mmCIF file with all atom_site columns, C-alpha atoms in Angstrom:
data_model
loop_
_atom_site.group_PDB
_atom_site.id
_atom_site.type_symbol
_atom_site.label_atom_id
_atom_site.label_alt_id
_atom_site.label_comp_id
_atom_site.label_asym_id
_atom_site.label_entity_id
_atom_site.label_seq_id
_atom_site.pdbx_PDB_ins_code
_atom_site.Cartn_x
_atom_site.Cartn_y
_atom_site.Cartn_z
_atom_site.occupancy
_atom_site.B_iso_or_equiv
_atom_site.pdbx_formal_charge
_atom_site.auth_seq_id
_atom_site.auth_comp_id
_atom_site.auth_asym_id
_atom_site.auth_atom_id
_atom_site.pdbx_PDB_model_num
ATOM 1   C CA . MET A 1 1   ? -4.023  5.219   56.362  1.00 49.00 ? 1   MET A CA 1
ATOM 2   C CA . LYS A 1 2   ? -3.754  2.969   53.329  1.00 54.00 ? 2   LYS A CA 1
ATOM 3   C CA . LYS A 1 3   ? -4.134  4.352   49.793  1.00 56.00 ? 3   LYS A CA 1
ATOM 4   C CA . ASN A 1 4   ? -5.887  2.148   47.319  1.00 55.00 ? 4   ASN A CA 1
ATOM 5   C CA . ASN A 1 5   ? -5.245  3.553   43.884  1.00 58.00 ? 5   ASN A CA 1
ATOM 6   C CA . LYS A 1 6   ? -7.167  1.593   41.237  1.00 61.00 ? 6   LYS A CA 1
ATOM 7   C CA . LYS A 1 7   ? -6.417  4.105   38.469  1.00 63.00 ? 7   LYS A CA 1
ATOM 8   C CA . VAL A 1 8   ? -2.845  2.920   38.001  1.00 63.00 ? 8   VAL A CA 1
ATOM 9   C CA . PRO A 1 9   ? -3.755  -0.585  36.709  1.00 75.00 ? 9   PRO A CA 1
ATOM 10  C CA . LYS A 1 10  ? -6.336  0.931   34.323  1.00 75.00 ? 10  LYS A CA 1
ATOM 11  C CA . VAL A 1 11  ? -3.767  3.374   32.958  1.00 74.00 ? 11  VAL A CA 1
ATOM 12  C CA . VAL A 1 12  ? -1.193  0.604   32.539  1.00 74.00 ? 12  VAL A CA 1
ATOM 13  C CA . ALA A 1 13  ? -3.747  -1.639  30.818  1.00 76.00 ? 13  ALA A CA 1
ATOM 14  C CA . SER A 1 14  ? -4.718  1.198   28.480  1.00 77.00 ? 14  SER A CA 1
ATOM 15  C CA . LEU A 1 15  ? -1.084  1.860   27.639  1.00 76.00 ? 15  LEU A CA 1
ATOM 16  C CA . VAL A 1 16  ? -0.498  -1.832  26.918  1.00 76.00 ? 16  VAL A CA 1
ATOM 17  C CA . VAL A 1 17  ? -3.462  -1.860  24.504  1.00 77.00 ? 17  VAL A CA 1
ATOM 18  C CA . ILE A 1 18  ? -2.272  1.319   22.762  1.00 79.00 ? 18  ILE A CA 1
ATOM 19  C CA . VAL A 1 19  ? 1.292   0.023   22.395  1.00 76.00 ? 19  VAL A CA 1
ATOM 20  C CA . THR A 1 20  ? 0.023   -3.323  21.078  1.00 76.00 ? 20  THR A CA 1
ATOM 21  C CA . ILE A 1 21  ? -2.133  -1.601  18.460  1.00 73.00 ? 21  ILE A CA 1
ATOM 22  C CA . CYS A 1 22  ? 0.724   0.684   17.406  1.00 71.00 ? 22  CYS A CA 1
ATOM 23  C CA . LEU A 1 23  ? 3.132   -2.224  17.051  1.00 73.00 ? 23  LEU A CA 1
ATOM 24  C CA . SER A 1 24  ? 0.592   -4.345  15.157  1.00 76.00 ? 24  SER A CA 1
ATOM 25  C CA . TYR A 1 25  ? -0.460  -1.643  12.680  1.00 74.00 ? 25  TYR A CA 1
ATOM 26  C CA . PRO A 1 26  ? 2.518   -1.970  10.267  1.00 76.00 ? 26  PRO A CA 1
ATOM 27  C CA . GLY A 1 27  ? 2.109   -5.740  10.149  1.00 77.00 ? 27  GLY A CA 1
ATOM 28  C CA . ILE A 1 28  ? -1.599  -5.500  9.419   1.00 77.00 ? 28  ILE A CA 1
ATOM 29  C CA . MET A 1 29  ? -0.999  -2.969  6.652   1.00 79.00 ? 29  MET A CA 1
ATOM 30  C CA . TYR A 1 30  ? 1.756   -5.134  5.131   1.00 79.00 ? 30  TYR A CA 1
ATOM 31  C CA . TYR A 1 31  ? -0.629  -8.104  5.197   1.00 78.00 ? 31  TYR A CA 1
ATOM 32  C CA . ASN A 1 32  ? -3.256  -6.034  3.339   1.00 82.00 ? 32  ASN A CA 1
ATOM 33  C CA . PHE A 1 33  ? -0.659  -5.080  0.704   1.00 82.00 ? 33  PHE A CA 1
ATOM 34  C CA . LYS A 1 34  ? 0.427   -8.697  0.196   1.00 83.00 ? 34  LYS A CA 1
ATOM 35  C CA . ASN A 1 35  ? -3.205  -9.799  0.093   1.00 81.00 ? 35  ASN A CA 1
ATOM 36  C CA . ALA A 1 36  ? -3.855  -7.263  -2.687  1.00 83.00 ? 36  ALA A CA 1
ATOM 37  C CA . GLU A 1 37  ? -0.872  -8.732  -4.545  1.00 85.00 ? 37  GLU A CA 1
ATOM 38  C CA . ARG A 1 38  ? -2.155  -12.303 -4.133  1.00 89.00 ? 38  ARG A CA 1
ATOM 39  C CA . SER A 1 39  ? -5.603  -11.363 -5.406  1.00 86.00 ? 39  SER A CA 1
ATOM 40  C CA . THR A 1 40  ? -4.368  -9.443  -8.469  1.00 87.00 ? 40  THR A CA 1
ATOM 41  C CA . ASP A 1 41  ? -4.425  -11.395 -11.713 1.00 88.00 ? 41  ASP A CA 1
ATOM 42  C CA . VAL A 1 42  ? -1.471  -10.146 -13.776 1.00 85.00 ? 42  VAL A CA 1
ATOM 43  C CA . ASN A 1 43  ? -3.240  -11.187 -16.971 1.00 82.00 ? 43  ASN A CA 1
ATOM 44  C CA . ASN A 1 44  ? -6.264  -9.082  -16.077 1.00 82.00 ? 44  ASN A CA 1
ATOM 45  C CA . ILE A 1 45  ? -4.767  -5.796  -14.852 1.00 85.00 ? 45  ILE A CA 1
ATOM 46  C CA . ASP A 1 46  ? -6.857  -3.780  -17.299 1.00 87.00 ? 46  ASP A CA 1
ATOM 47  C CA . ALA A 1 47  ? -10.173 -5.316  -16.159 1.00 88.00 ? 47  ALA A CA 1
ATOM 48  C CA . ASN A 1 48  ? -10.822 -2.324  -13.916 1.00 87.00 ? 48  ASN A CA 1
ATOM 49  C CA . PRO A 1 49  ? -8.829  0.660   -15.249 1.00 89.00 ? 49  PRO A CA 1
ATOM 50  C CA . GLN A 1 50  ? -10.265 2.997   -12.589 1.00 92.00 ? 50  GLN A CA 1
ATOM 51  C CA . ARG A 1 51  ? -8.629  0.922   -9.850  1.00 92.00 ? 51  ARG A CA 1
ATOM 52  C CA . LEU A 1 52  ? -5.060  1.932   -8.990  1.00 94.00 ? 52  LEU A CA 1
ATOM 53  C CA . THR A 1 53  ? -2.456  -0.666  -9.899  1.00 95.00 ? 53  THR A CA 1
ATOM 54  C CA . ILE A 1 54  ? 0.904   -0.556  -8.121  1.00 96.00 ? 54  ILE A CA 1
ATOM 55  C CA . ILE A 1 55  ? 3.745   -2.287  -9.965  1.00 96.00 ? 55  ILE A CA 1
ATOM 56  C CA . TYR A 1 56  ? 6.853   -2.791  -7.859  1.00 95.00 ? 56  TYR A CA 1
ATOM 57  C CA . ARG A 1 57  ? 10.039  -4.845  -7.695  1.00 94.00 ? 57  ARG A CA 1
ATOM 58  C CA . LYS A 1 58  ? 11.292  -6.579  -4.604  1.00 92.00 ? 58  LYS A CA 1
ATOM 59  C CA . GLY A 1 59  ? 14.651  -5.041  -3.709  1.00 93.00 ? 59  GLY A CA 1
ATOM 60  C CA . CYS A 1 60  ? 13.996  -1.803  -5.621  1.00 94.00 ? 60  CYS A CA 1
ATOM 61  C CA . SER A 1 61  ? 15.402  1.135   -3.641  1.00 95.00 ? 61  SER A CA 1
ATOM 62  C CA . ARG A 1 62  ? 12.710  3.507   -4.918  1.00 95.00 ? 62  ARG A CA 1
ATOM 63  C CA . CYS A 1 63  ? 10.009  1.008   -3.905  1.00 95.00 ? 63  CYS A CA 1
ATOM 64  C CA . LYS A 1 64  ? 11.580  0.578   -0.463  1.00 93.00 ? 64  LYS A CA 1
ATOM 65  C CA . LYS A 1 65  ? 11.500  4.346   -0.068  1.00 94.00 ? 65  LYS A CA 1
ATOM 66  C CA . ILE A 1 66  ? 7.900   5.014   -1.082  1.00 93.00 ? 66  ILE A CA 1
ATOM 67  C CA . LEU A 1 67  ? 5.781   1.876   -0.560  1.00 92.00 ? 67  LEU A CA 1
ATOM 68  C CA . PRO A 1 68  ? 6.090   1.572   3.237   1.00 91.00 ? 68  PRO A CA 1
ATOM 69  C CA . LYS A 1 69  ? 5.090   5.217   3.581   1.00 91.00 ? 69  LYS A CA 1
ATOM 70  C CA . LEU A 1 70  ? 2.171   4.721   1.202   1.00 90.00 ? 70  LEU A CA 1
ATOM 71  C CA . ILE A 1 71  ? 1.027   1.531   2.934   1.00 86.00 ? 71  ILE A CA 1
ATOM 72  C CA . LEU A 1 72  ? 1.132   3.120   6.386   1.00 85.00 ? 72  LEU A CA 1
ATOM 73  C CA . GLU A 1 73  ? -0.584  6.350   5.342   1.00 86.00 ? 73  GLU A CA 1
ATOM 74  C CA . LYS A 1 74  ? -3.337  4.766   3.257   1.00 83.00 ? 74  LYS A CA 1
ATOM 75  C CA . GLY A 1 75  ? -3.714  1.563   5.228   1.00 75.00 ? 75  GLY A CA 1
ATOM 76  C CA . PHE A 1 76  ? -7.216  1.994   6.533   1.00 73.00 ? 76  PHE A CA 1
ATOM 77  C CA . SER A 1 77  ? -8.534  3.662   3.406   1.00 77.00 ? 77  SER A CA 1
ATOM 78  C CA . ASN A 1 78  ? -11.514 1.945   1.849   1.00 77.00 ? 78  ASN A CA 1
ATOM 79  C CA . LYS A 1 79  ? -9.876  2.212   -1.584  1.00 81.00 ? 79  LYS A CA 1
ATOM 80  C CA . LYS A 1 80  ? -9.201  -1.050  -3.376  1.00 85.00 ? 80  LYS A CA 1
ATOM 81  C CA . TYR A 1 81  ? -5.982  -1.341  -5.313  1.00 90.00 ? 81  TYR A CA 1
ATOM 82  C CA . GLN A 1 82  ? -4.067  -3.942  -7.261  1.00 93.00 ? 82  GLN A CA 1
ATOM 83  C CA . VAL A 1 83  ? -0.449  -4.881  -6.613  1.00 94.00 ? 83  VAL A CA 1
ATOM 84  C CA . VAL A 1 84  ? 1.855   -6.601  -9.090  1.00 95.00 ? 84  VAL A CA 1
ATOM 85  C CA . ASN A 1 85  ? 5.469   -7.642  -8.697  1.00 95.00 ? 85  ASN A CA 1
ATOM 86  C CA . ALA A 1 86  ? 7.179   -6.657  -11.961 1.00 95.00 ? 86  ALA A CA 1
ATOM 87  C CA . LYS A 1 87  ? 9.005   -10.000 -12.032 1.00 94.00 ? 87  LYS A CA 1
ATOM 88  C CA . ASN A 1 88  ? 5.628   -11.623 -12.763 1.00 92.00 ? 88  ASN A CA 1
ATOM 89  C CA . LEU A 1 89  ? 5.149   -9.551  -15.923 1.00 93.00 ? 89  LEU A CA 1
ATOM 90  C CA . SER A 1 90  ? 6.490   -10.529 -19.307 1.00 93.00 ? 90  SER A CA 1
ATOM 91  C CA . PRO A 1 91  ? 8.666   -8.085  -21.282 1.00 94.00 ? 91  PRO A CA 1
ATOM 92  C CA . ASP A 1 92  ? 5.643   -7.390  -23.509 1.00 94.00 ? 92  ASP A CA 1
ATOM 93  C CA . GLN A 1 93  ? 3.483   -6.590  -20.466 1.00 94.00 ? 93  GLN A CA 1
ATOM 94  C CA . LEU A 1 94  ? 6.187   -4.334  -19.013 1.00 94.00 ? 94  LEU A CA 1
ATOM 95  C CA . GLU A 1 95  ? 6.242   -2.424  -22.284 1.00 94.00 ? 95  GLU A CA 1
ATOM 96  C CA . LYS A 1 96  ? 2.441   -2.359  -22.540 1.00 93.00 ? 96  LYS A CA 1
ATOM 97  C CA . TYR A 1 97  ? 2.132   -0.863  -19.031 1.00 94.00 ? 97  TYR A CA 1
ATOM 98  C CA . ASP A 1 98  ? 5.031   1.571   -19.582 1.00 93.00 ? 98  ASP A CA 1
ATOM 99  C CA . VAL A 1 99  ? 7.053   0.172   -16.691 1.00 94.00 ? 99  VAL A CA 1
ATOM 100 C CA . GLU A 1 100 ? 10.350  1.960   -17.204 1.00 91.00 ? 100 GLU A CA 1
ATOM 101 C CA . ILE A 1 101 ? 11.257  2.005   -13.545 1.00 94.00 ? 101 ILE A CA 1
ATOM 102 C CA . THR A 1 102 ? 9.488   0.892   -10.399 1.00 95.00 ? 102 THR A CA 1
ATOM 103 C CA . PRO A 1 103 ? 7.338   1.740   -8.628  1.00 96.00 ? 103 PRO A CA 1
ATOM 104 C CA . THR A 1 104 ? 4.871   2.389   -11.409 1.00 96.00 ? 104 THR A CA 1
ATOM 105 C CA . PHE A 1 105 ? 1.341   3.495   -10.635 1.00 96.00 ? 105 PHE A CA 1
ATOM 106 C CA . ARG A 1 106 ? -1.277  2.783   -13.283 1.00 95.00 ? 106 ARG A CA 1
ATOM 107 C CA . LEU A 1 107 ? -4.711  4.376   -13.434 1.00 95.00 ? 107 LEU A CA 1
ATOM 108 C CA . ASN A 1 108 ? -7.175  4.930   -16.290 1.00 93.00 ? 108 ASN A CA 1
ATOM 109 C CA . GLY A 1 109 ? -4.800  3.498   -18.884 1.00 91.00 ? 109 GLY A CA 1
ATOM 110 C CA . GLU A 1 110 ? -1.880  5.741   -17.943 1.00 94.00 ? 110 GLU A CA 1
ATOM 111 C CA . SER A 1 111 ? 1.304   4.830   -16.106 1.00 94.00 ? 111 SER A CA 1
ATOM 112 C CA . TYR A 1 112 ? 3.209   7.046   -13.693 1.00 95.00 ? 112 TYR A CA 1
ATOM 113 C CA . ASN A 1 113 ? 6.821   6.119   -12.899 1.00 94.00 ? 113 ASN A CA 1
ATOM 114 C CA . THR A 1 114 ? 7.080   8.296   -9.806  1.00 93.00 ? 114 THR A CA 1
ATOM 115 C CA . THR A 1 115 ? 7.901   8.551   -6.134  1.00 94.00 ? 115 THR A CA 1
ATOM 116 C CA . ASN A 1 116 ? 6.316   11.993  -5.831  1.00 94.00 ? 116 ASN A CA 1
ATOM 117 C CA . MET A 1 117 ? 3.781   11.659  -2.994  1.00 93.00 ? 117 MET A CA 1
ATOM 118 C CA . LYS A 1 118 ? 1.667   14.558  -4.318  1.00 94.00 ? 118 LYS A CA 1
ATOM 119 C CA . ILE A 1 119 ? 1.113   12.691  -7.586  1.00 94.00 ? 119 ILE A CA 1
ATOM 120 C CA . ILE A 1 120 ? 0.567   9.384   -5.781  1.00 95.00 ? 120 ILE A CA 1
ATOM 121 C CA . ASP A 1 121 ? -1.958  11.006  -3.395  1.00 93.00 ? 121 ASP A CA 1
ATOM 122 C CA . LYS A 1 122 ? -3.862  12.430  -6.359  1.00 94.00 ? 122 LYS A CA 1
ATOM 123 C CA . LEU A 1 123 ? -3.916  9.002   -8.043  1.00 94.00 ? 123 LEU A CA 1
ATOM 124 C CA . TRP A 1 124 ? -5.065  7.383   -4.792  1.00 91.00 ? 124 TRP A CA 1
ATOM 125 C CA . LYS A 1 125 ? -7.921  9.882   -4.413  1.00 91.00 ? 125 LYS A CA 1
ATOM 126 C CA . THR A 1 126 ? -8.988  9.421   -8.056  1.00 91.00 ? 126 THR A CA 1
ATOM 127 C CA . SER A 1 127 ? -8.892  5.613   -7.830  1.00 89.00 ? 127 SER A CA 1
ATOM 128 C CA . LYS A 1 128 ? -12.185 3.779   -7.415  1.00 83.00 ? 128 LYS A CA 1
#
């Protein structure tokens, strides 16, 4: 008596798809973040004050702590946001946007120098 079990290949194929999606997700979300940065005009940050602007610095320990978590949690949200590397801002712009420390989240003309996820979640929800 020979057993022909066709369920095993289907289960393995399903697992391969699930693992592939899980491994690809962070890369896709990082791409979306970088794409938002590329499409943000640093001279026109205030054009849409109701859109959340994230100002960060590469190498910033606070940014490394909070941004990956934010990107992964909010990745598939339909919210549009702007991303600016603080090195691309002049000293006058840094002062204008109240960038005392990064990351800085800017919404409706106010800046928030925070890593508090409750505040960031509220800003994200308010953003349009």
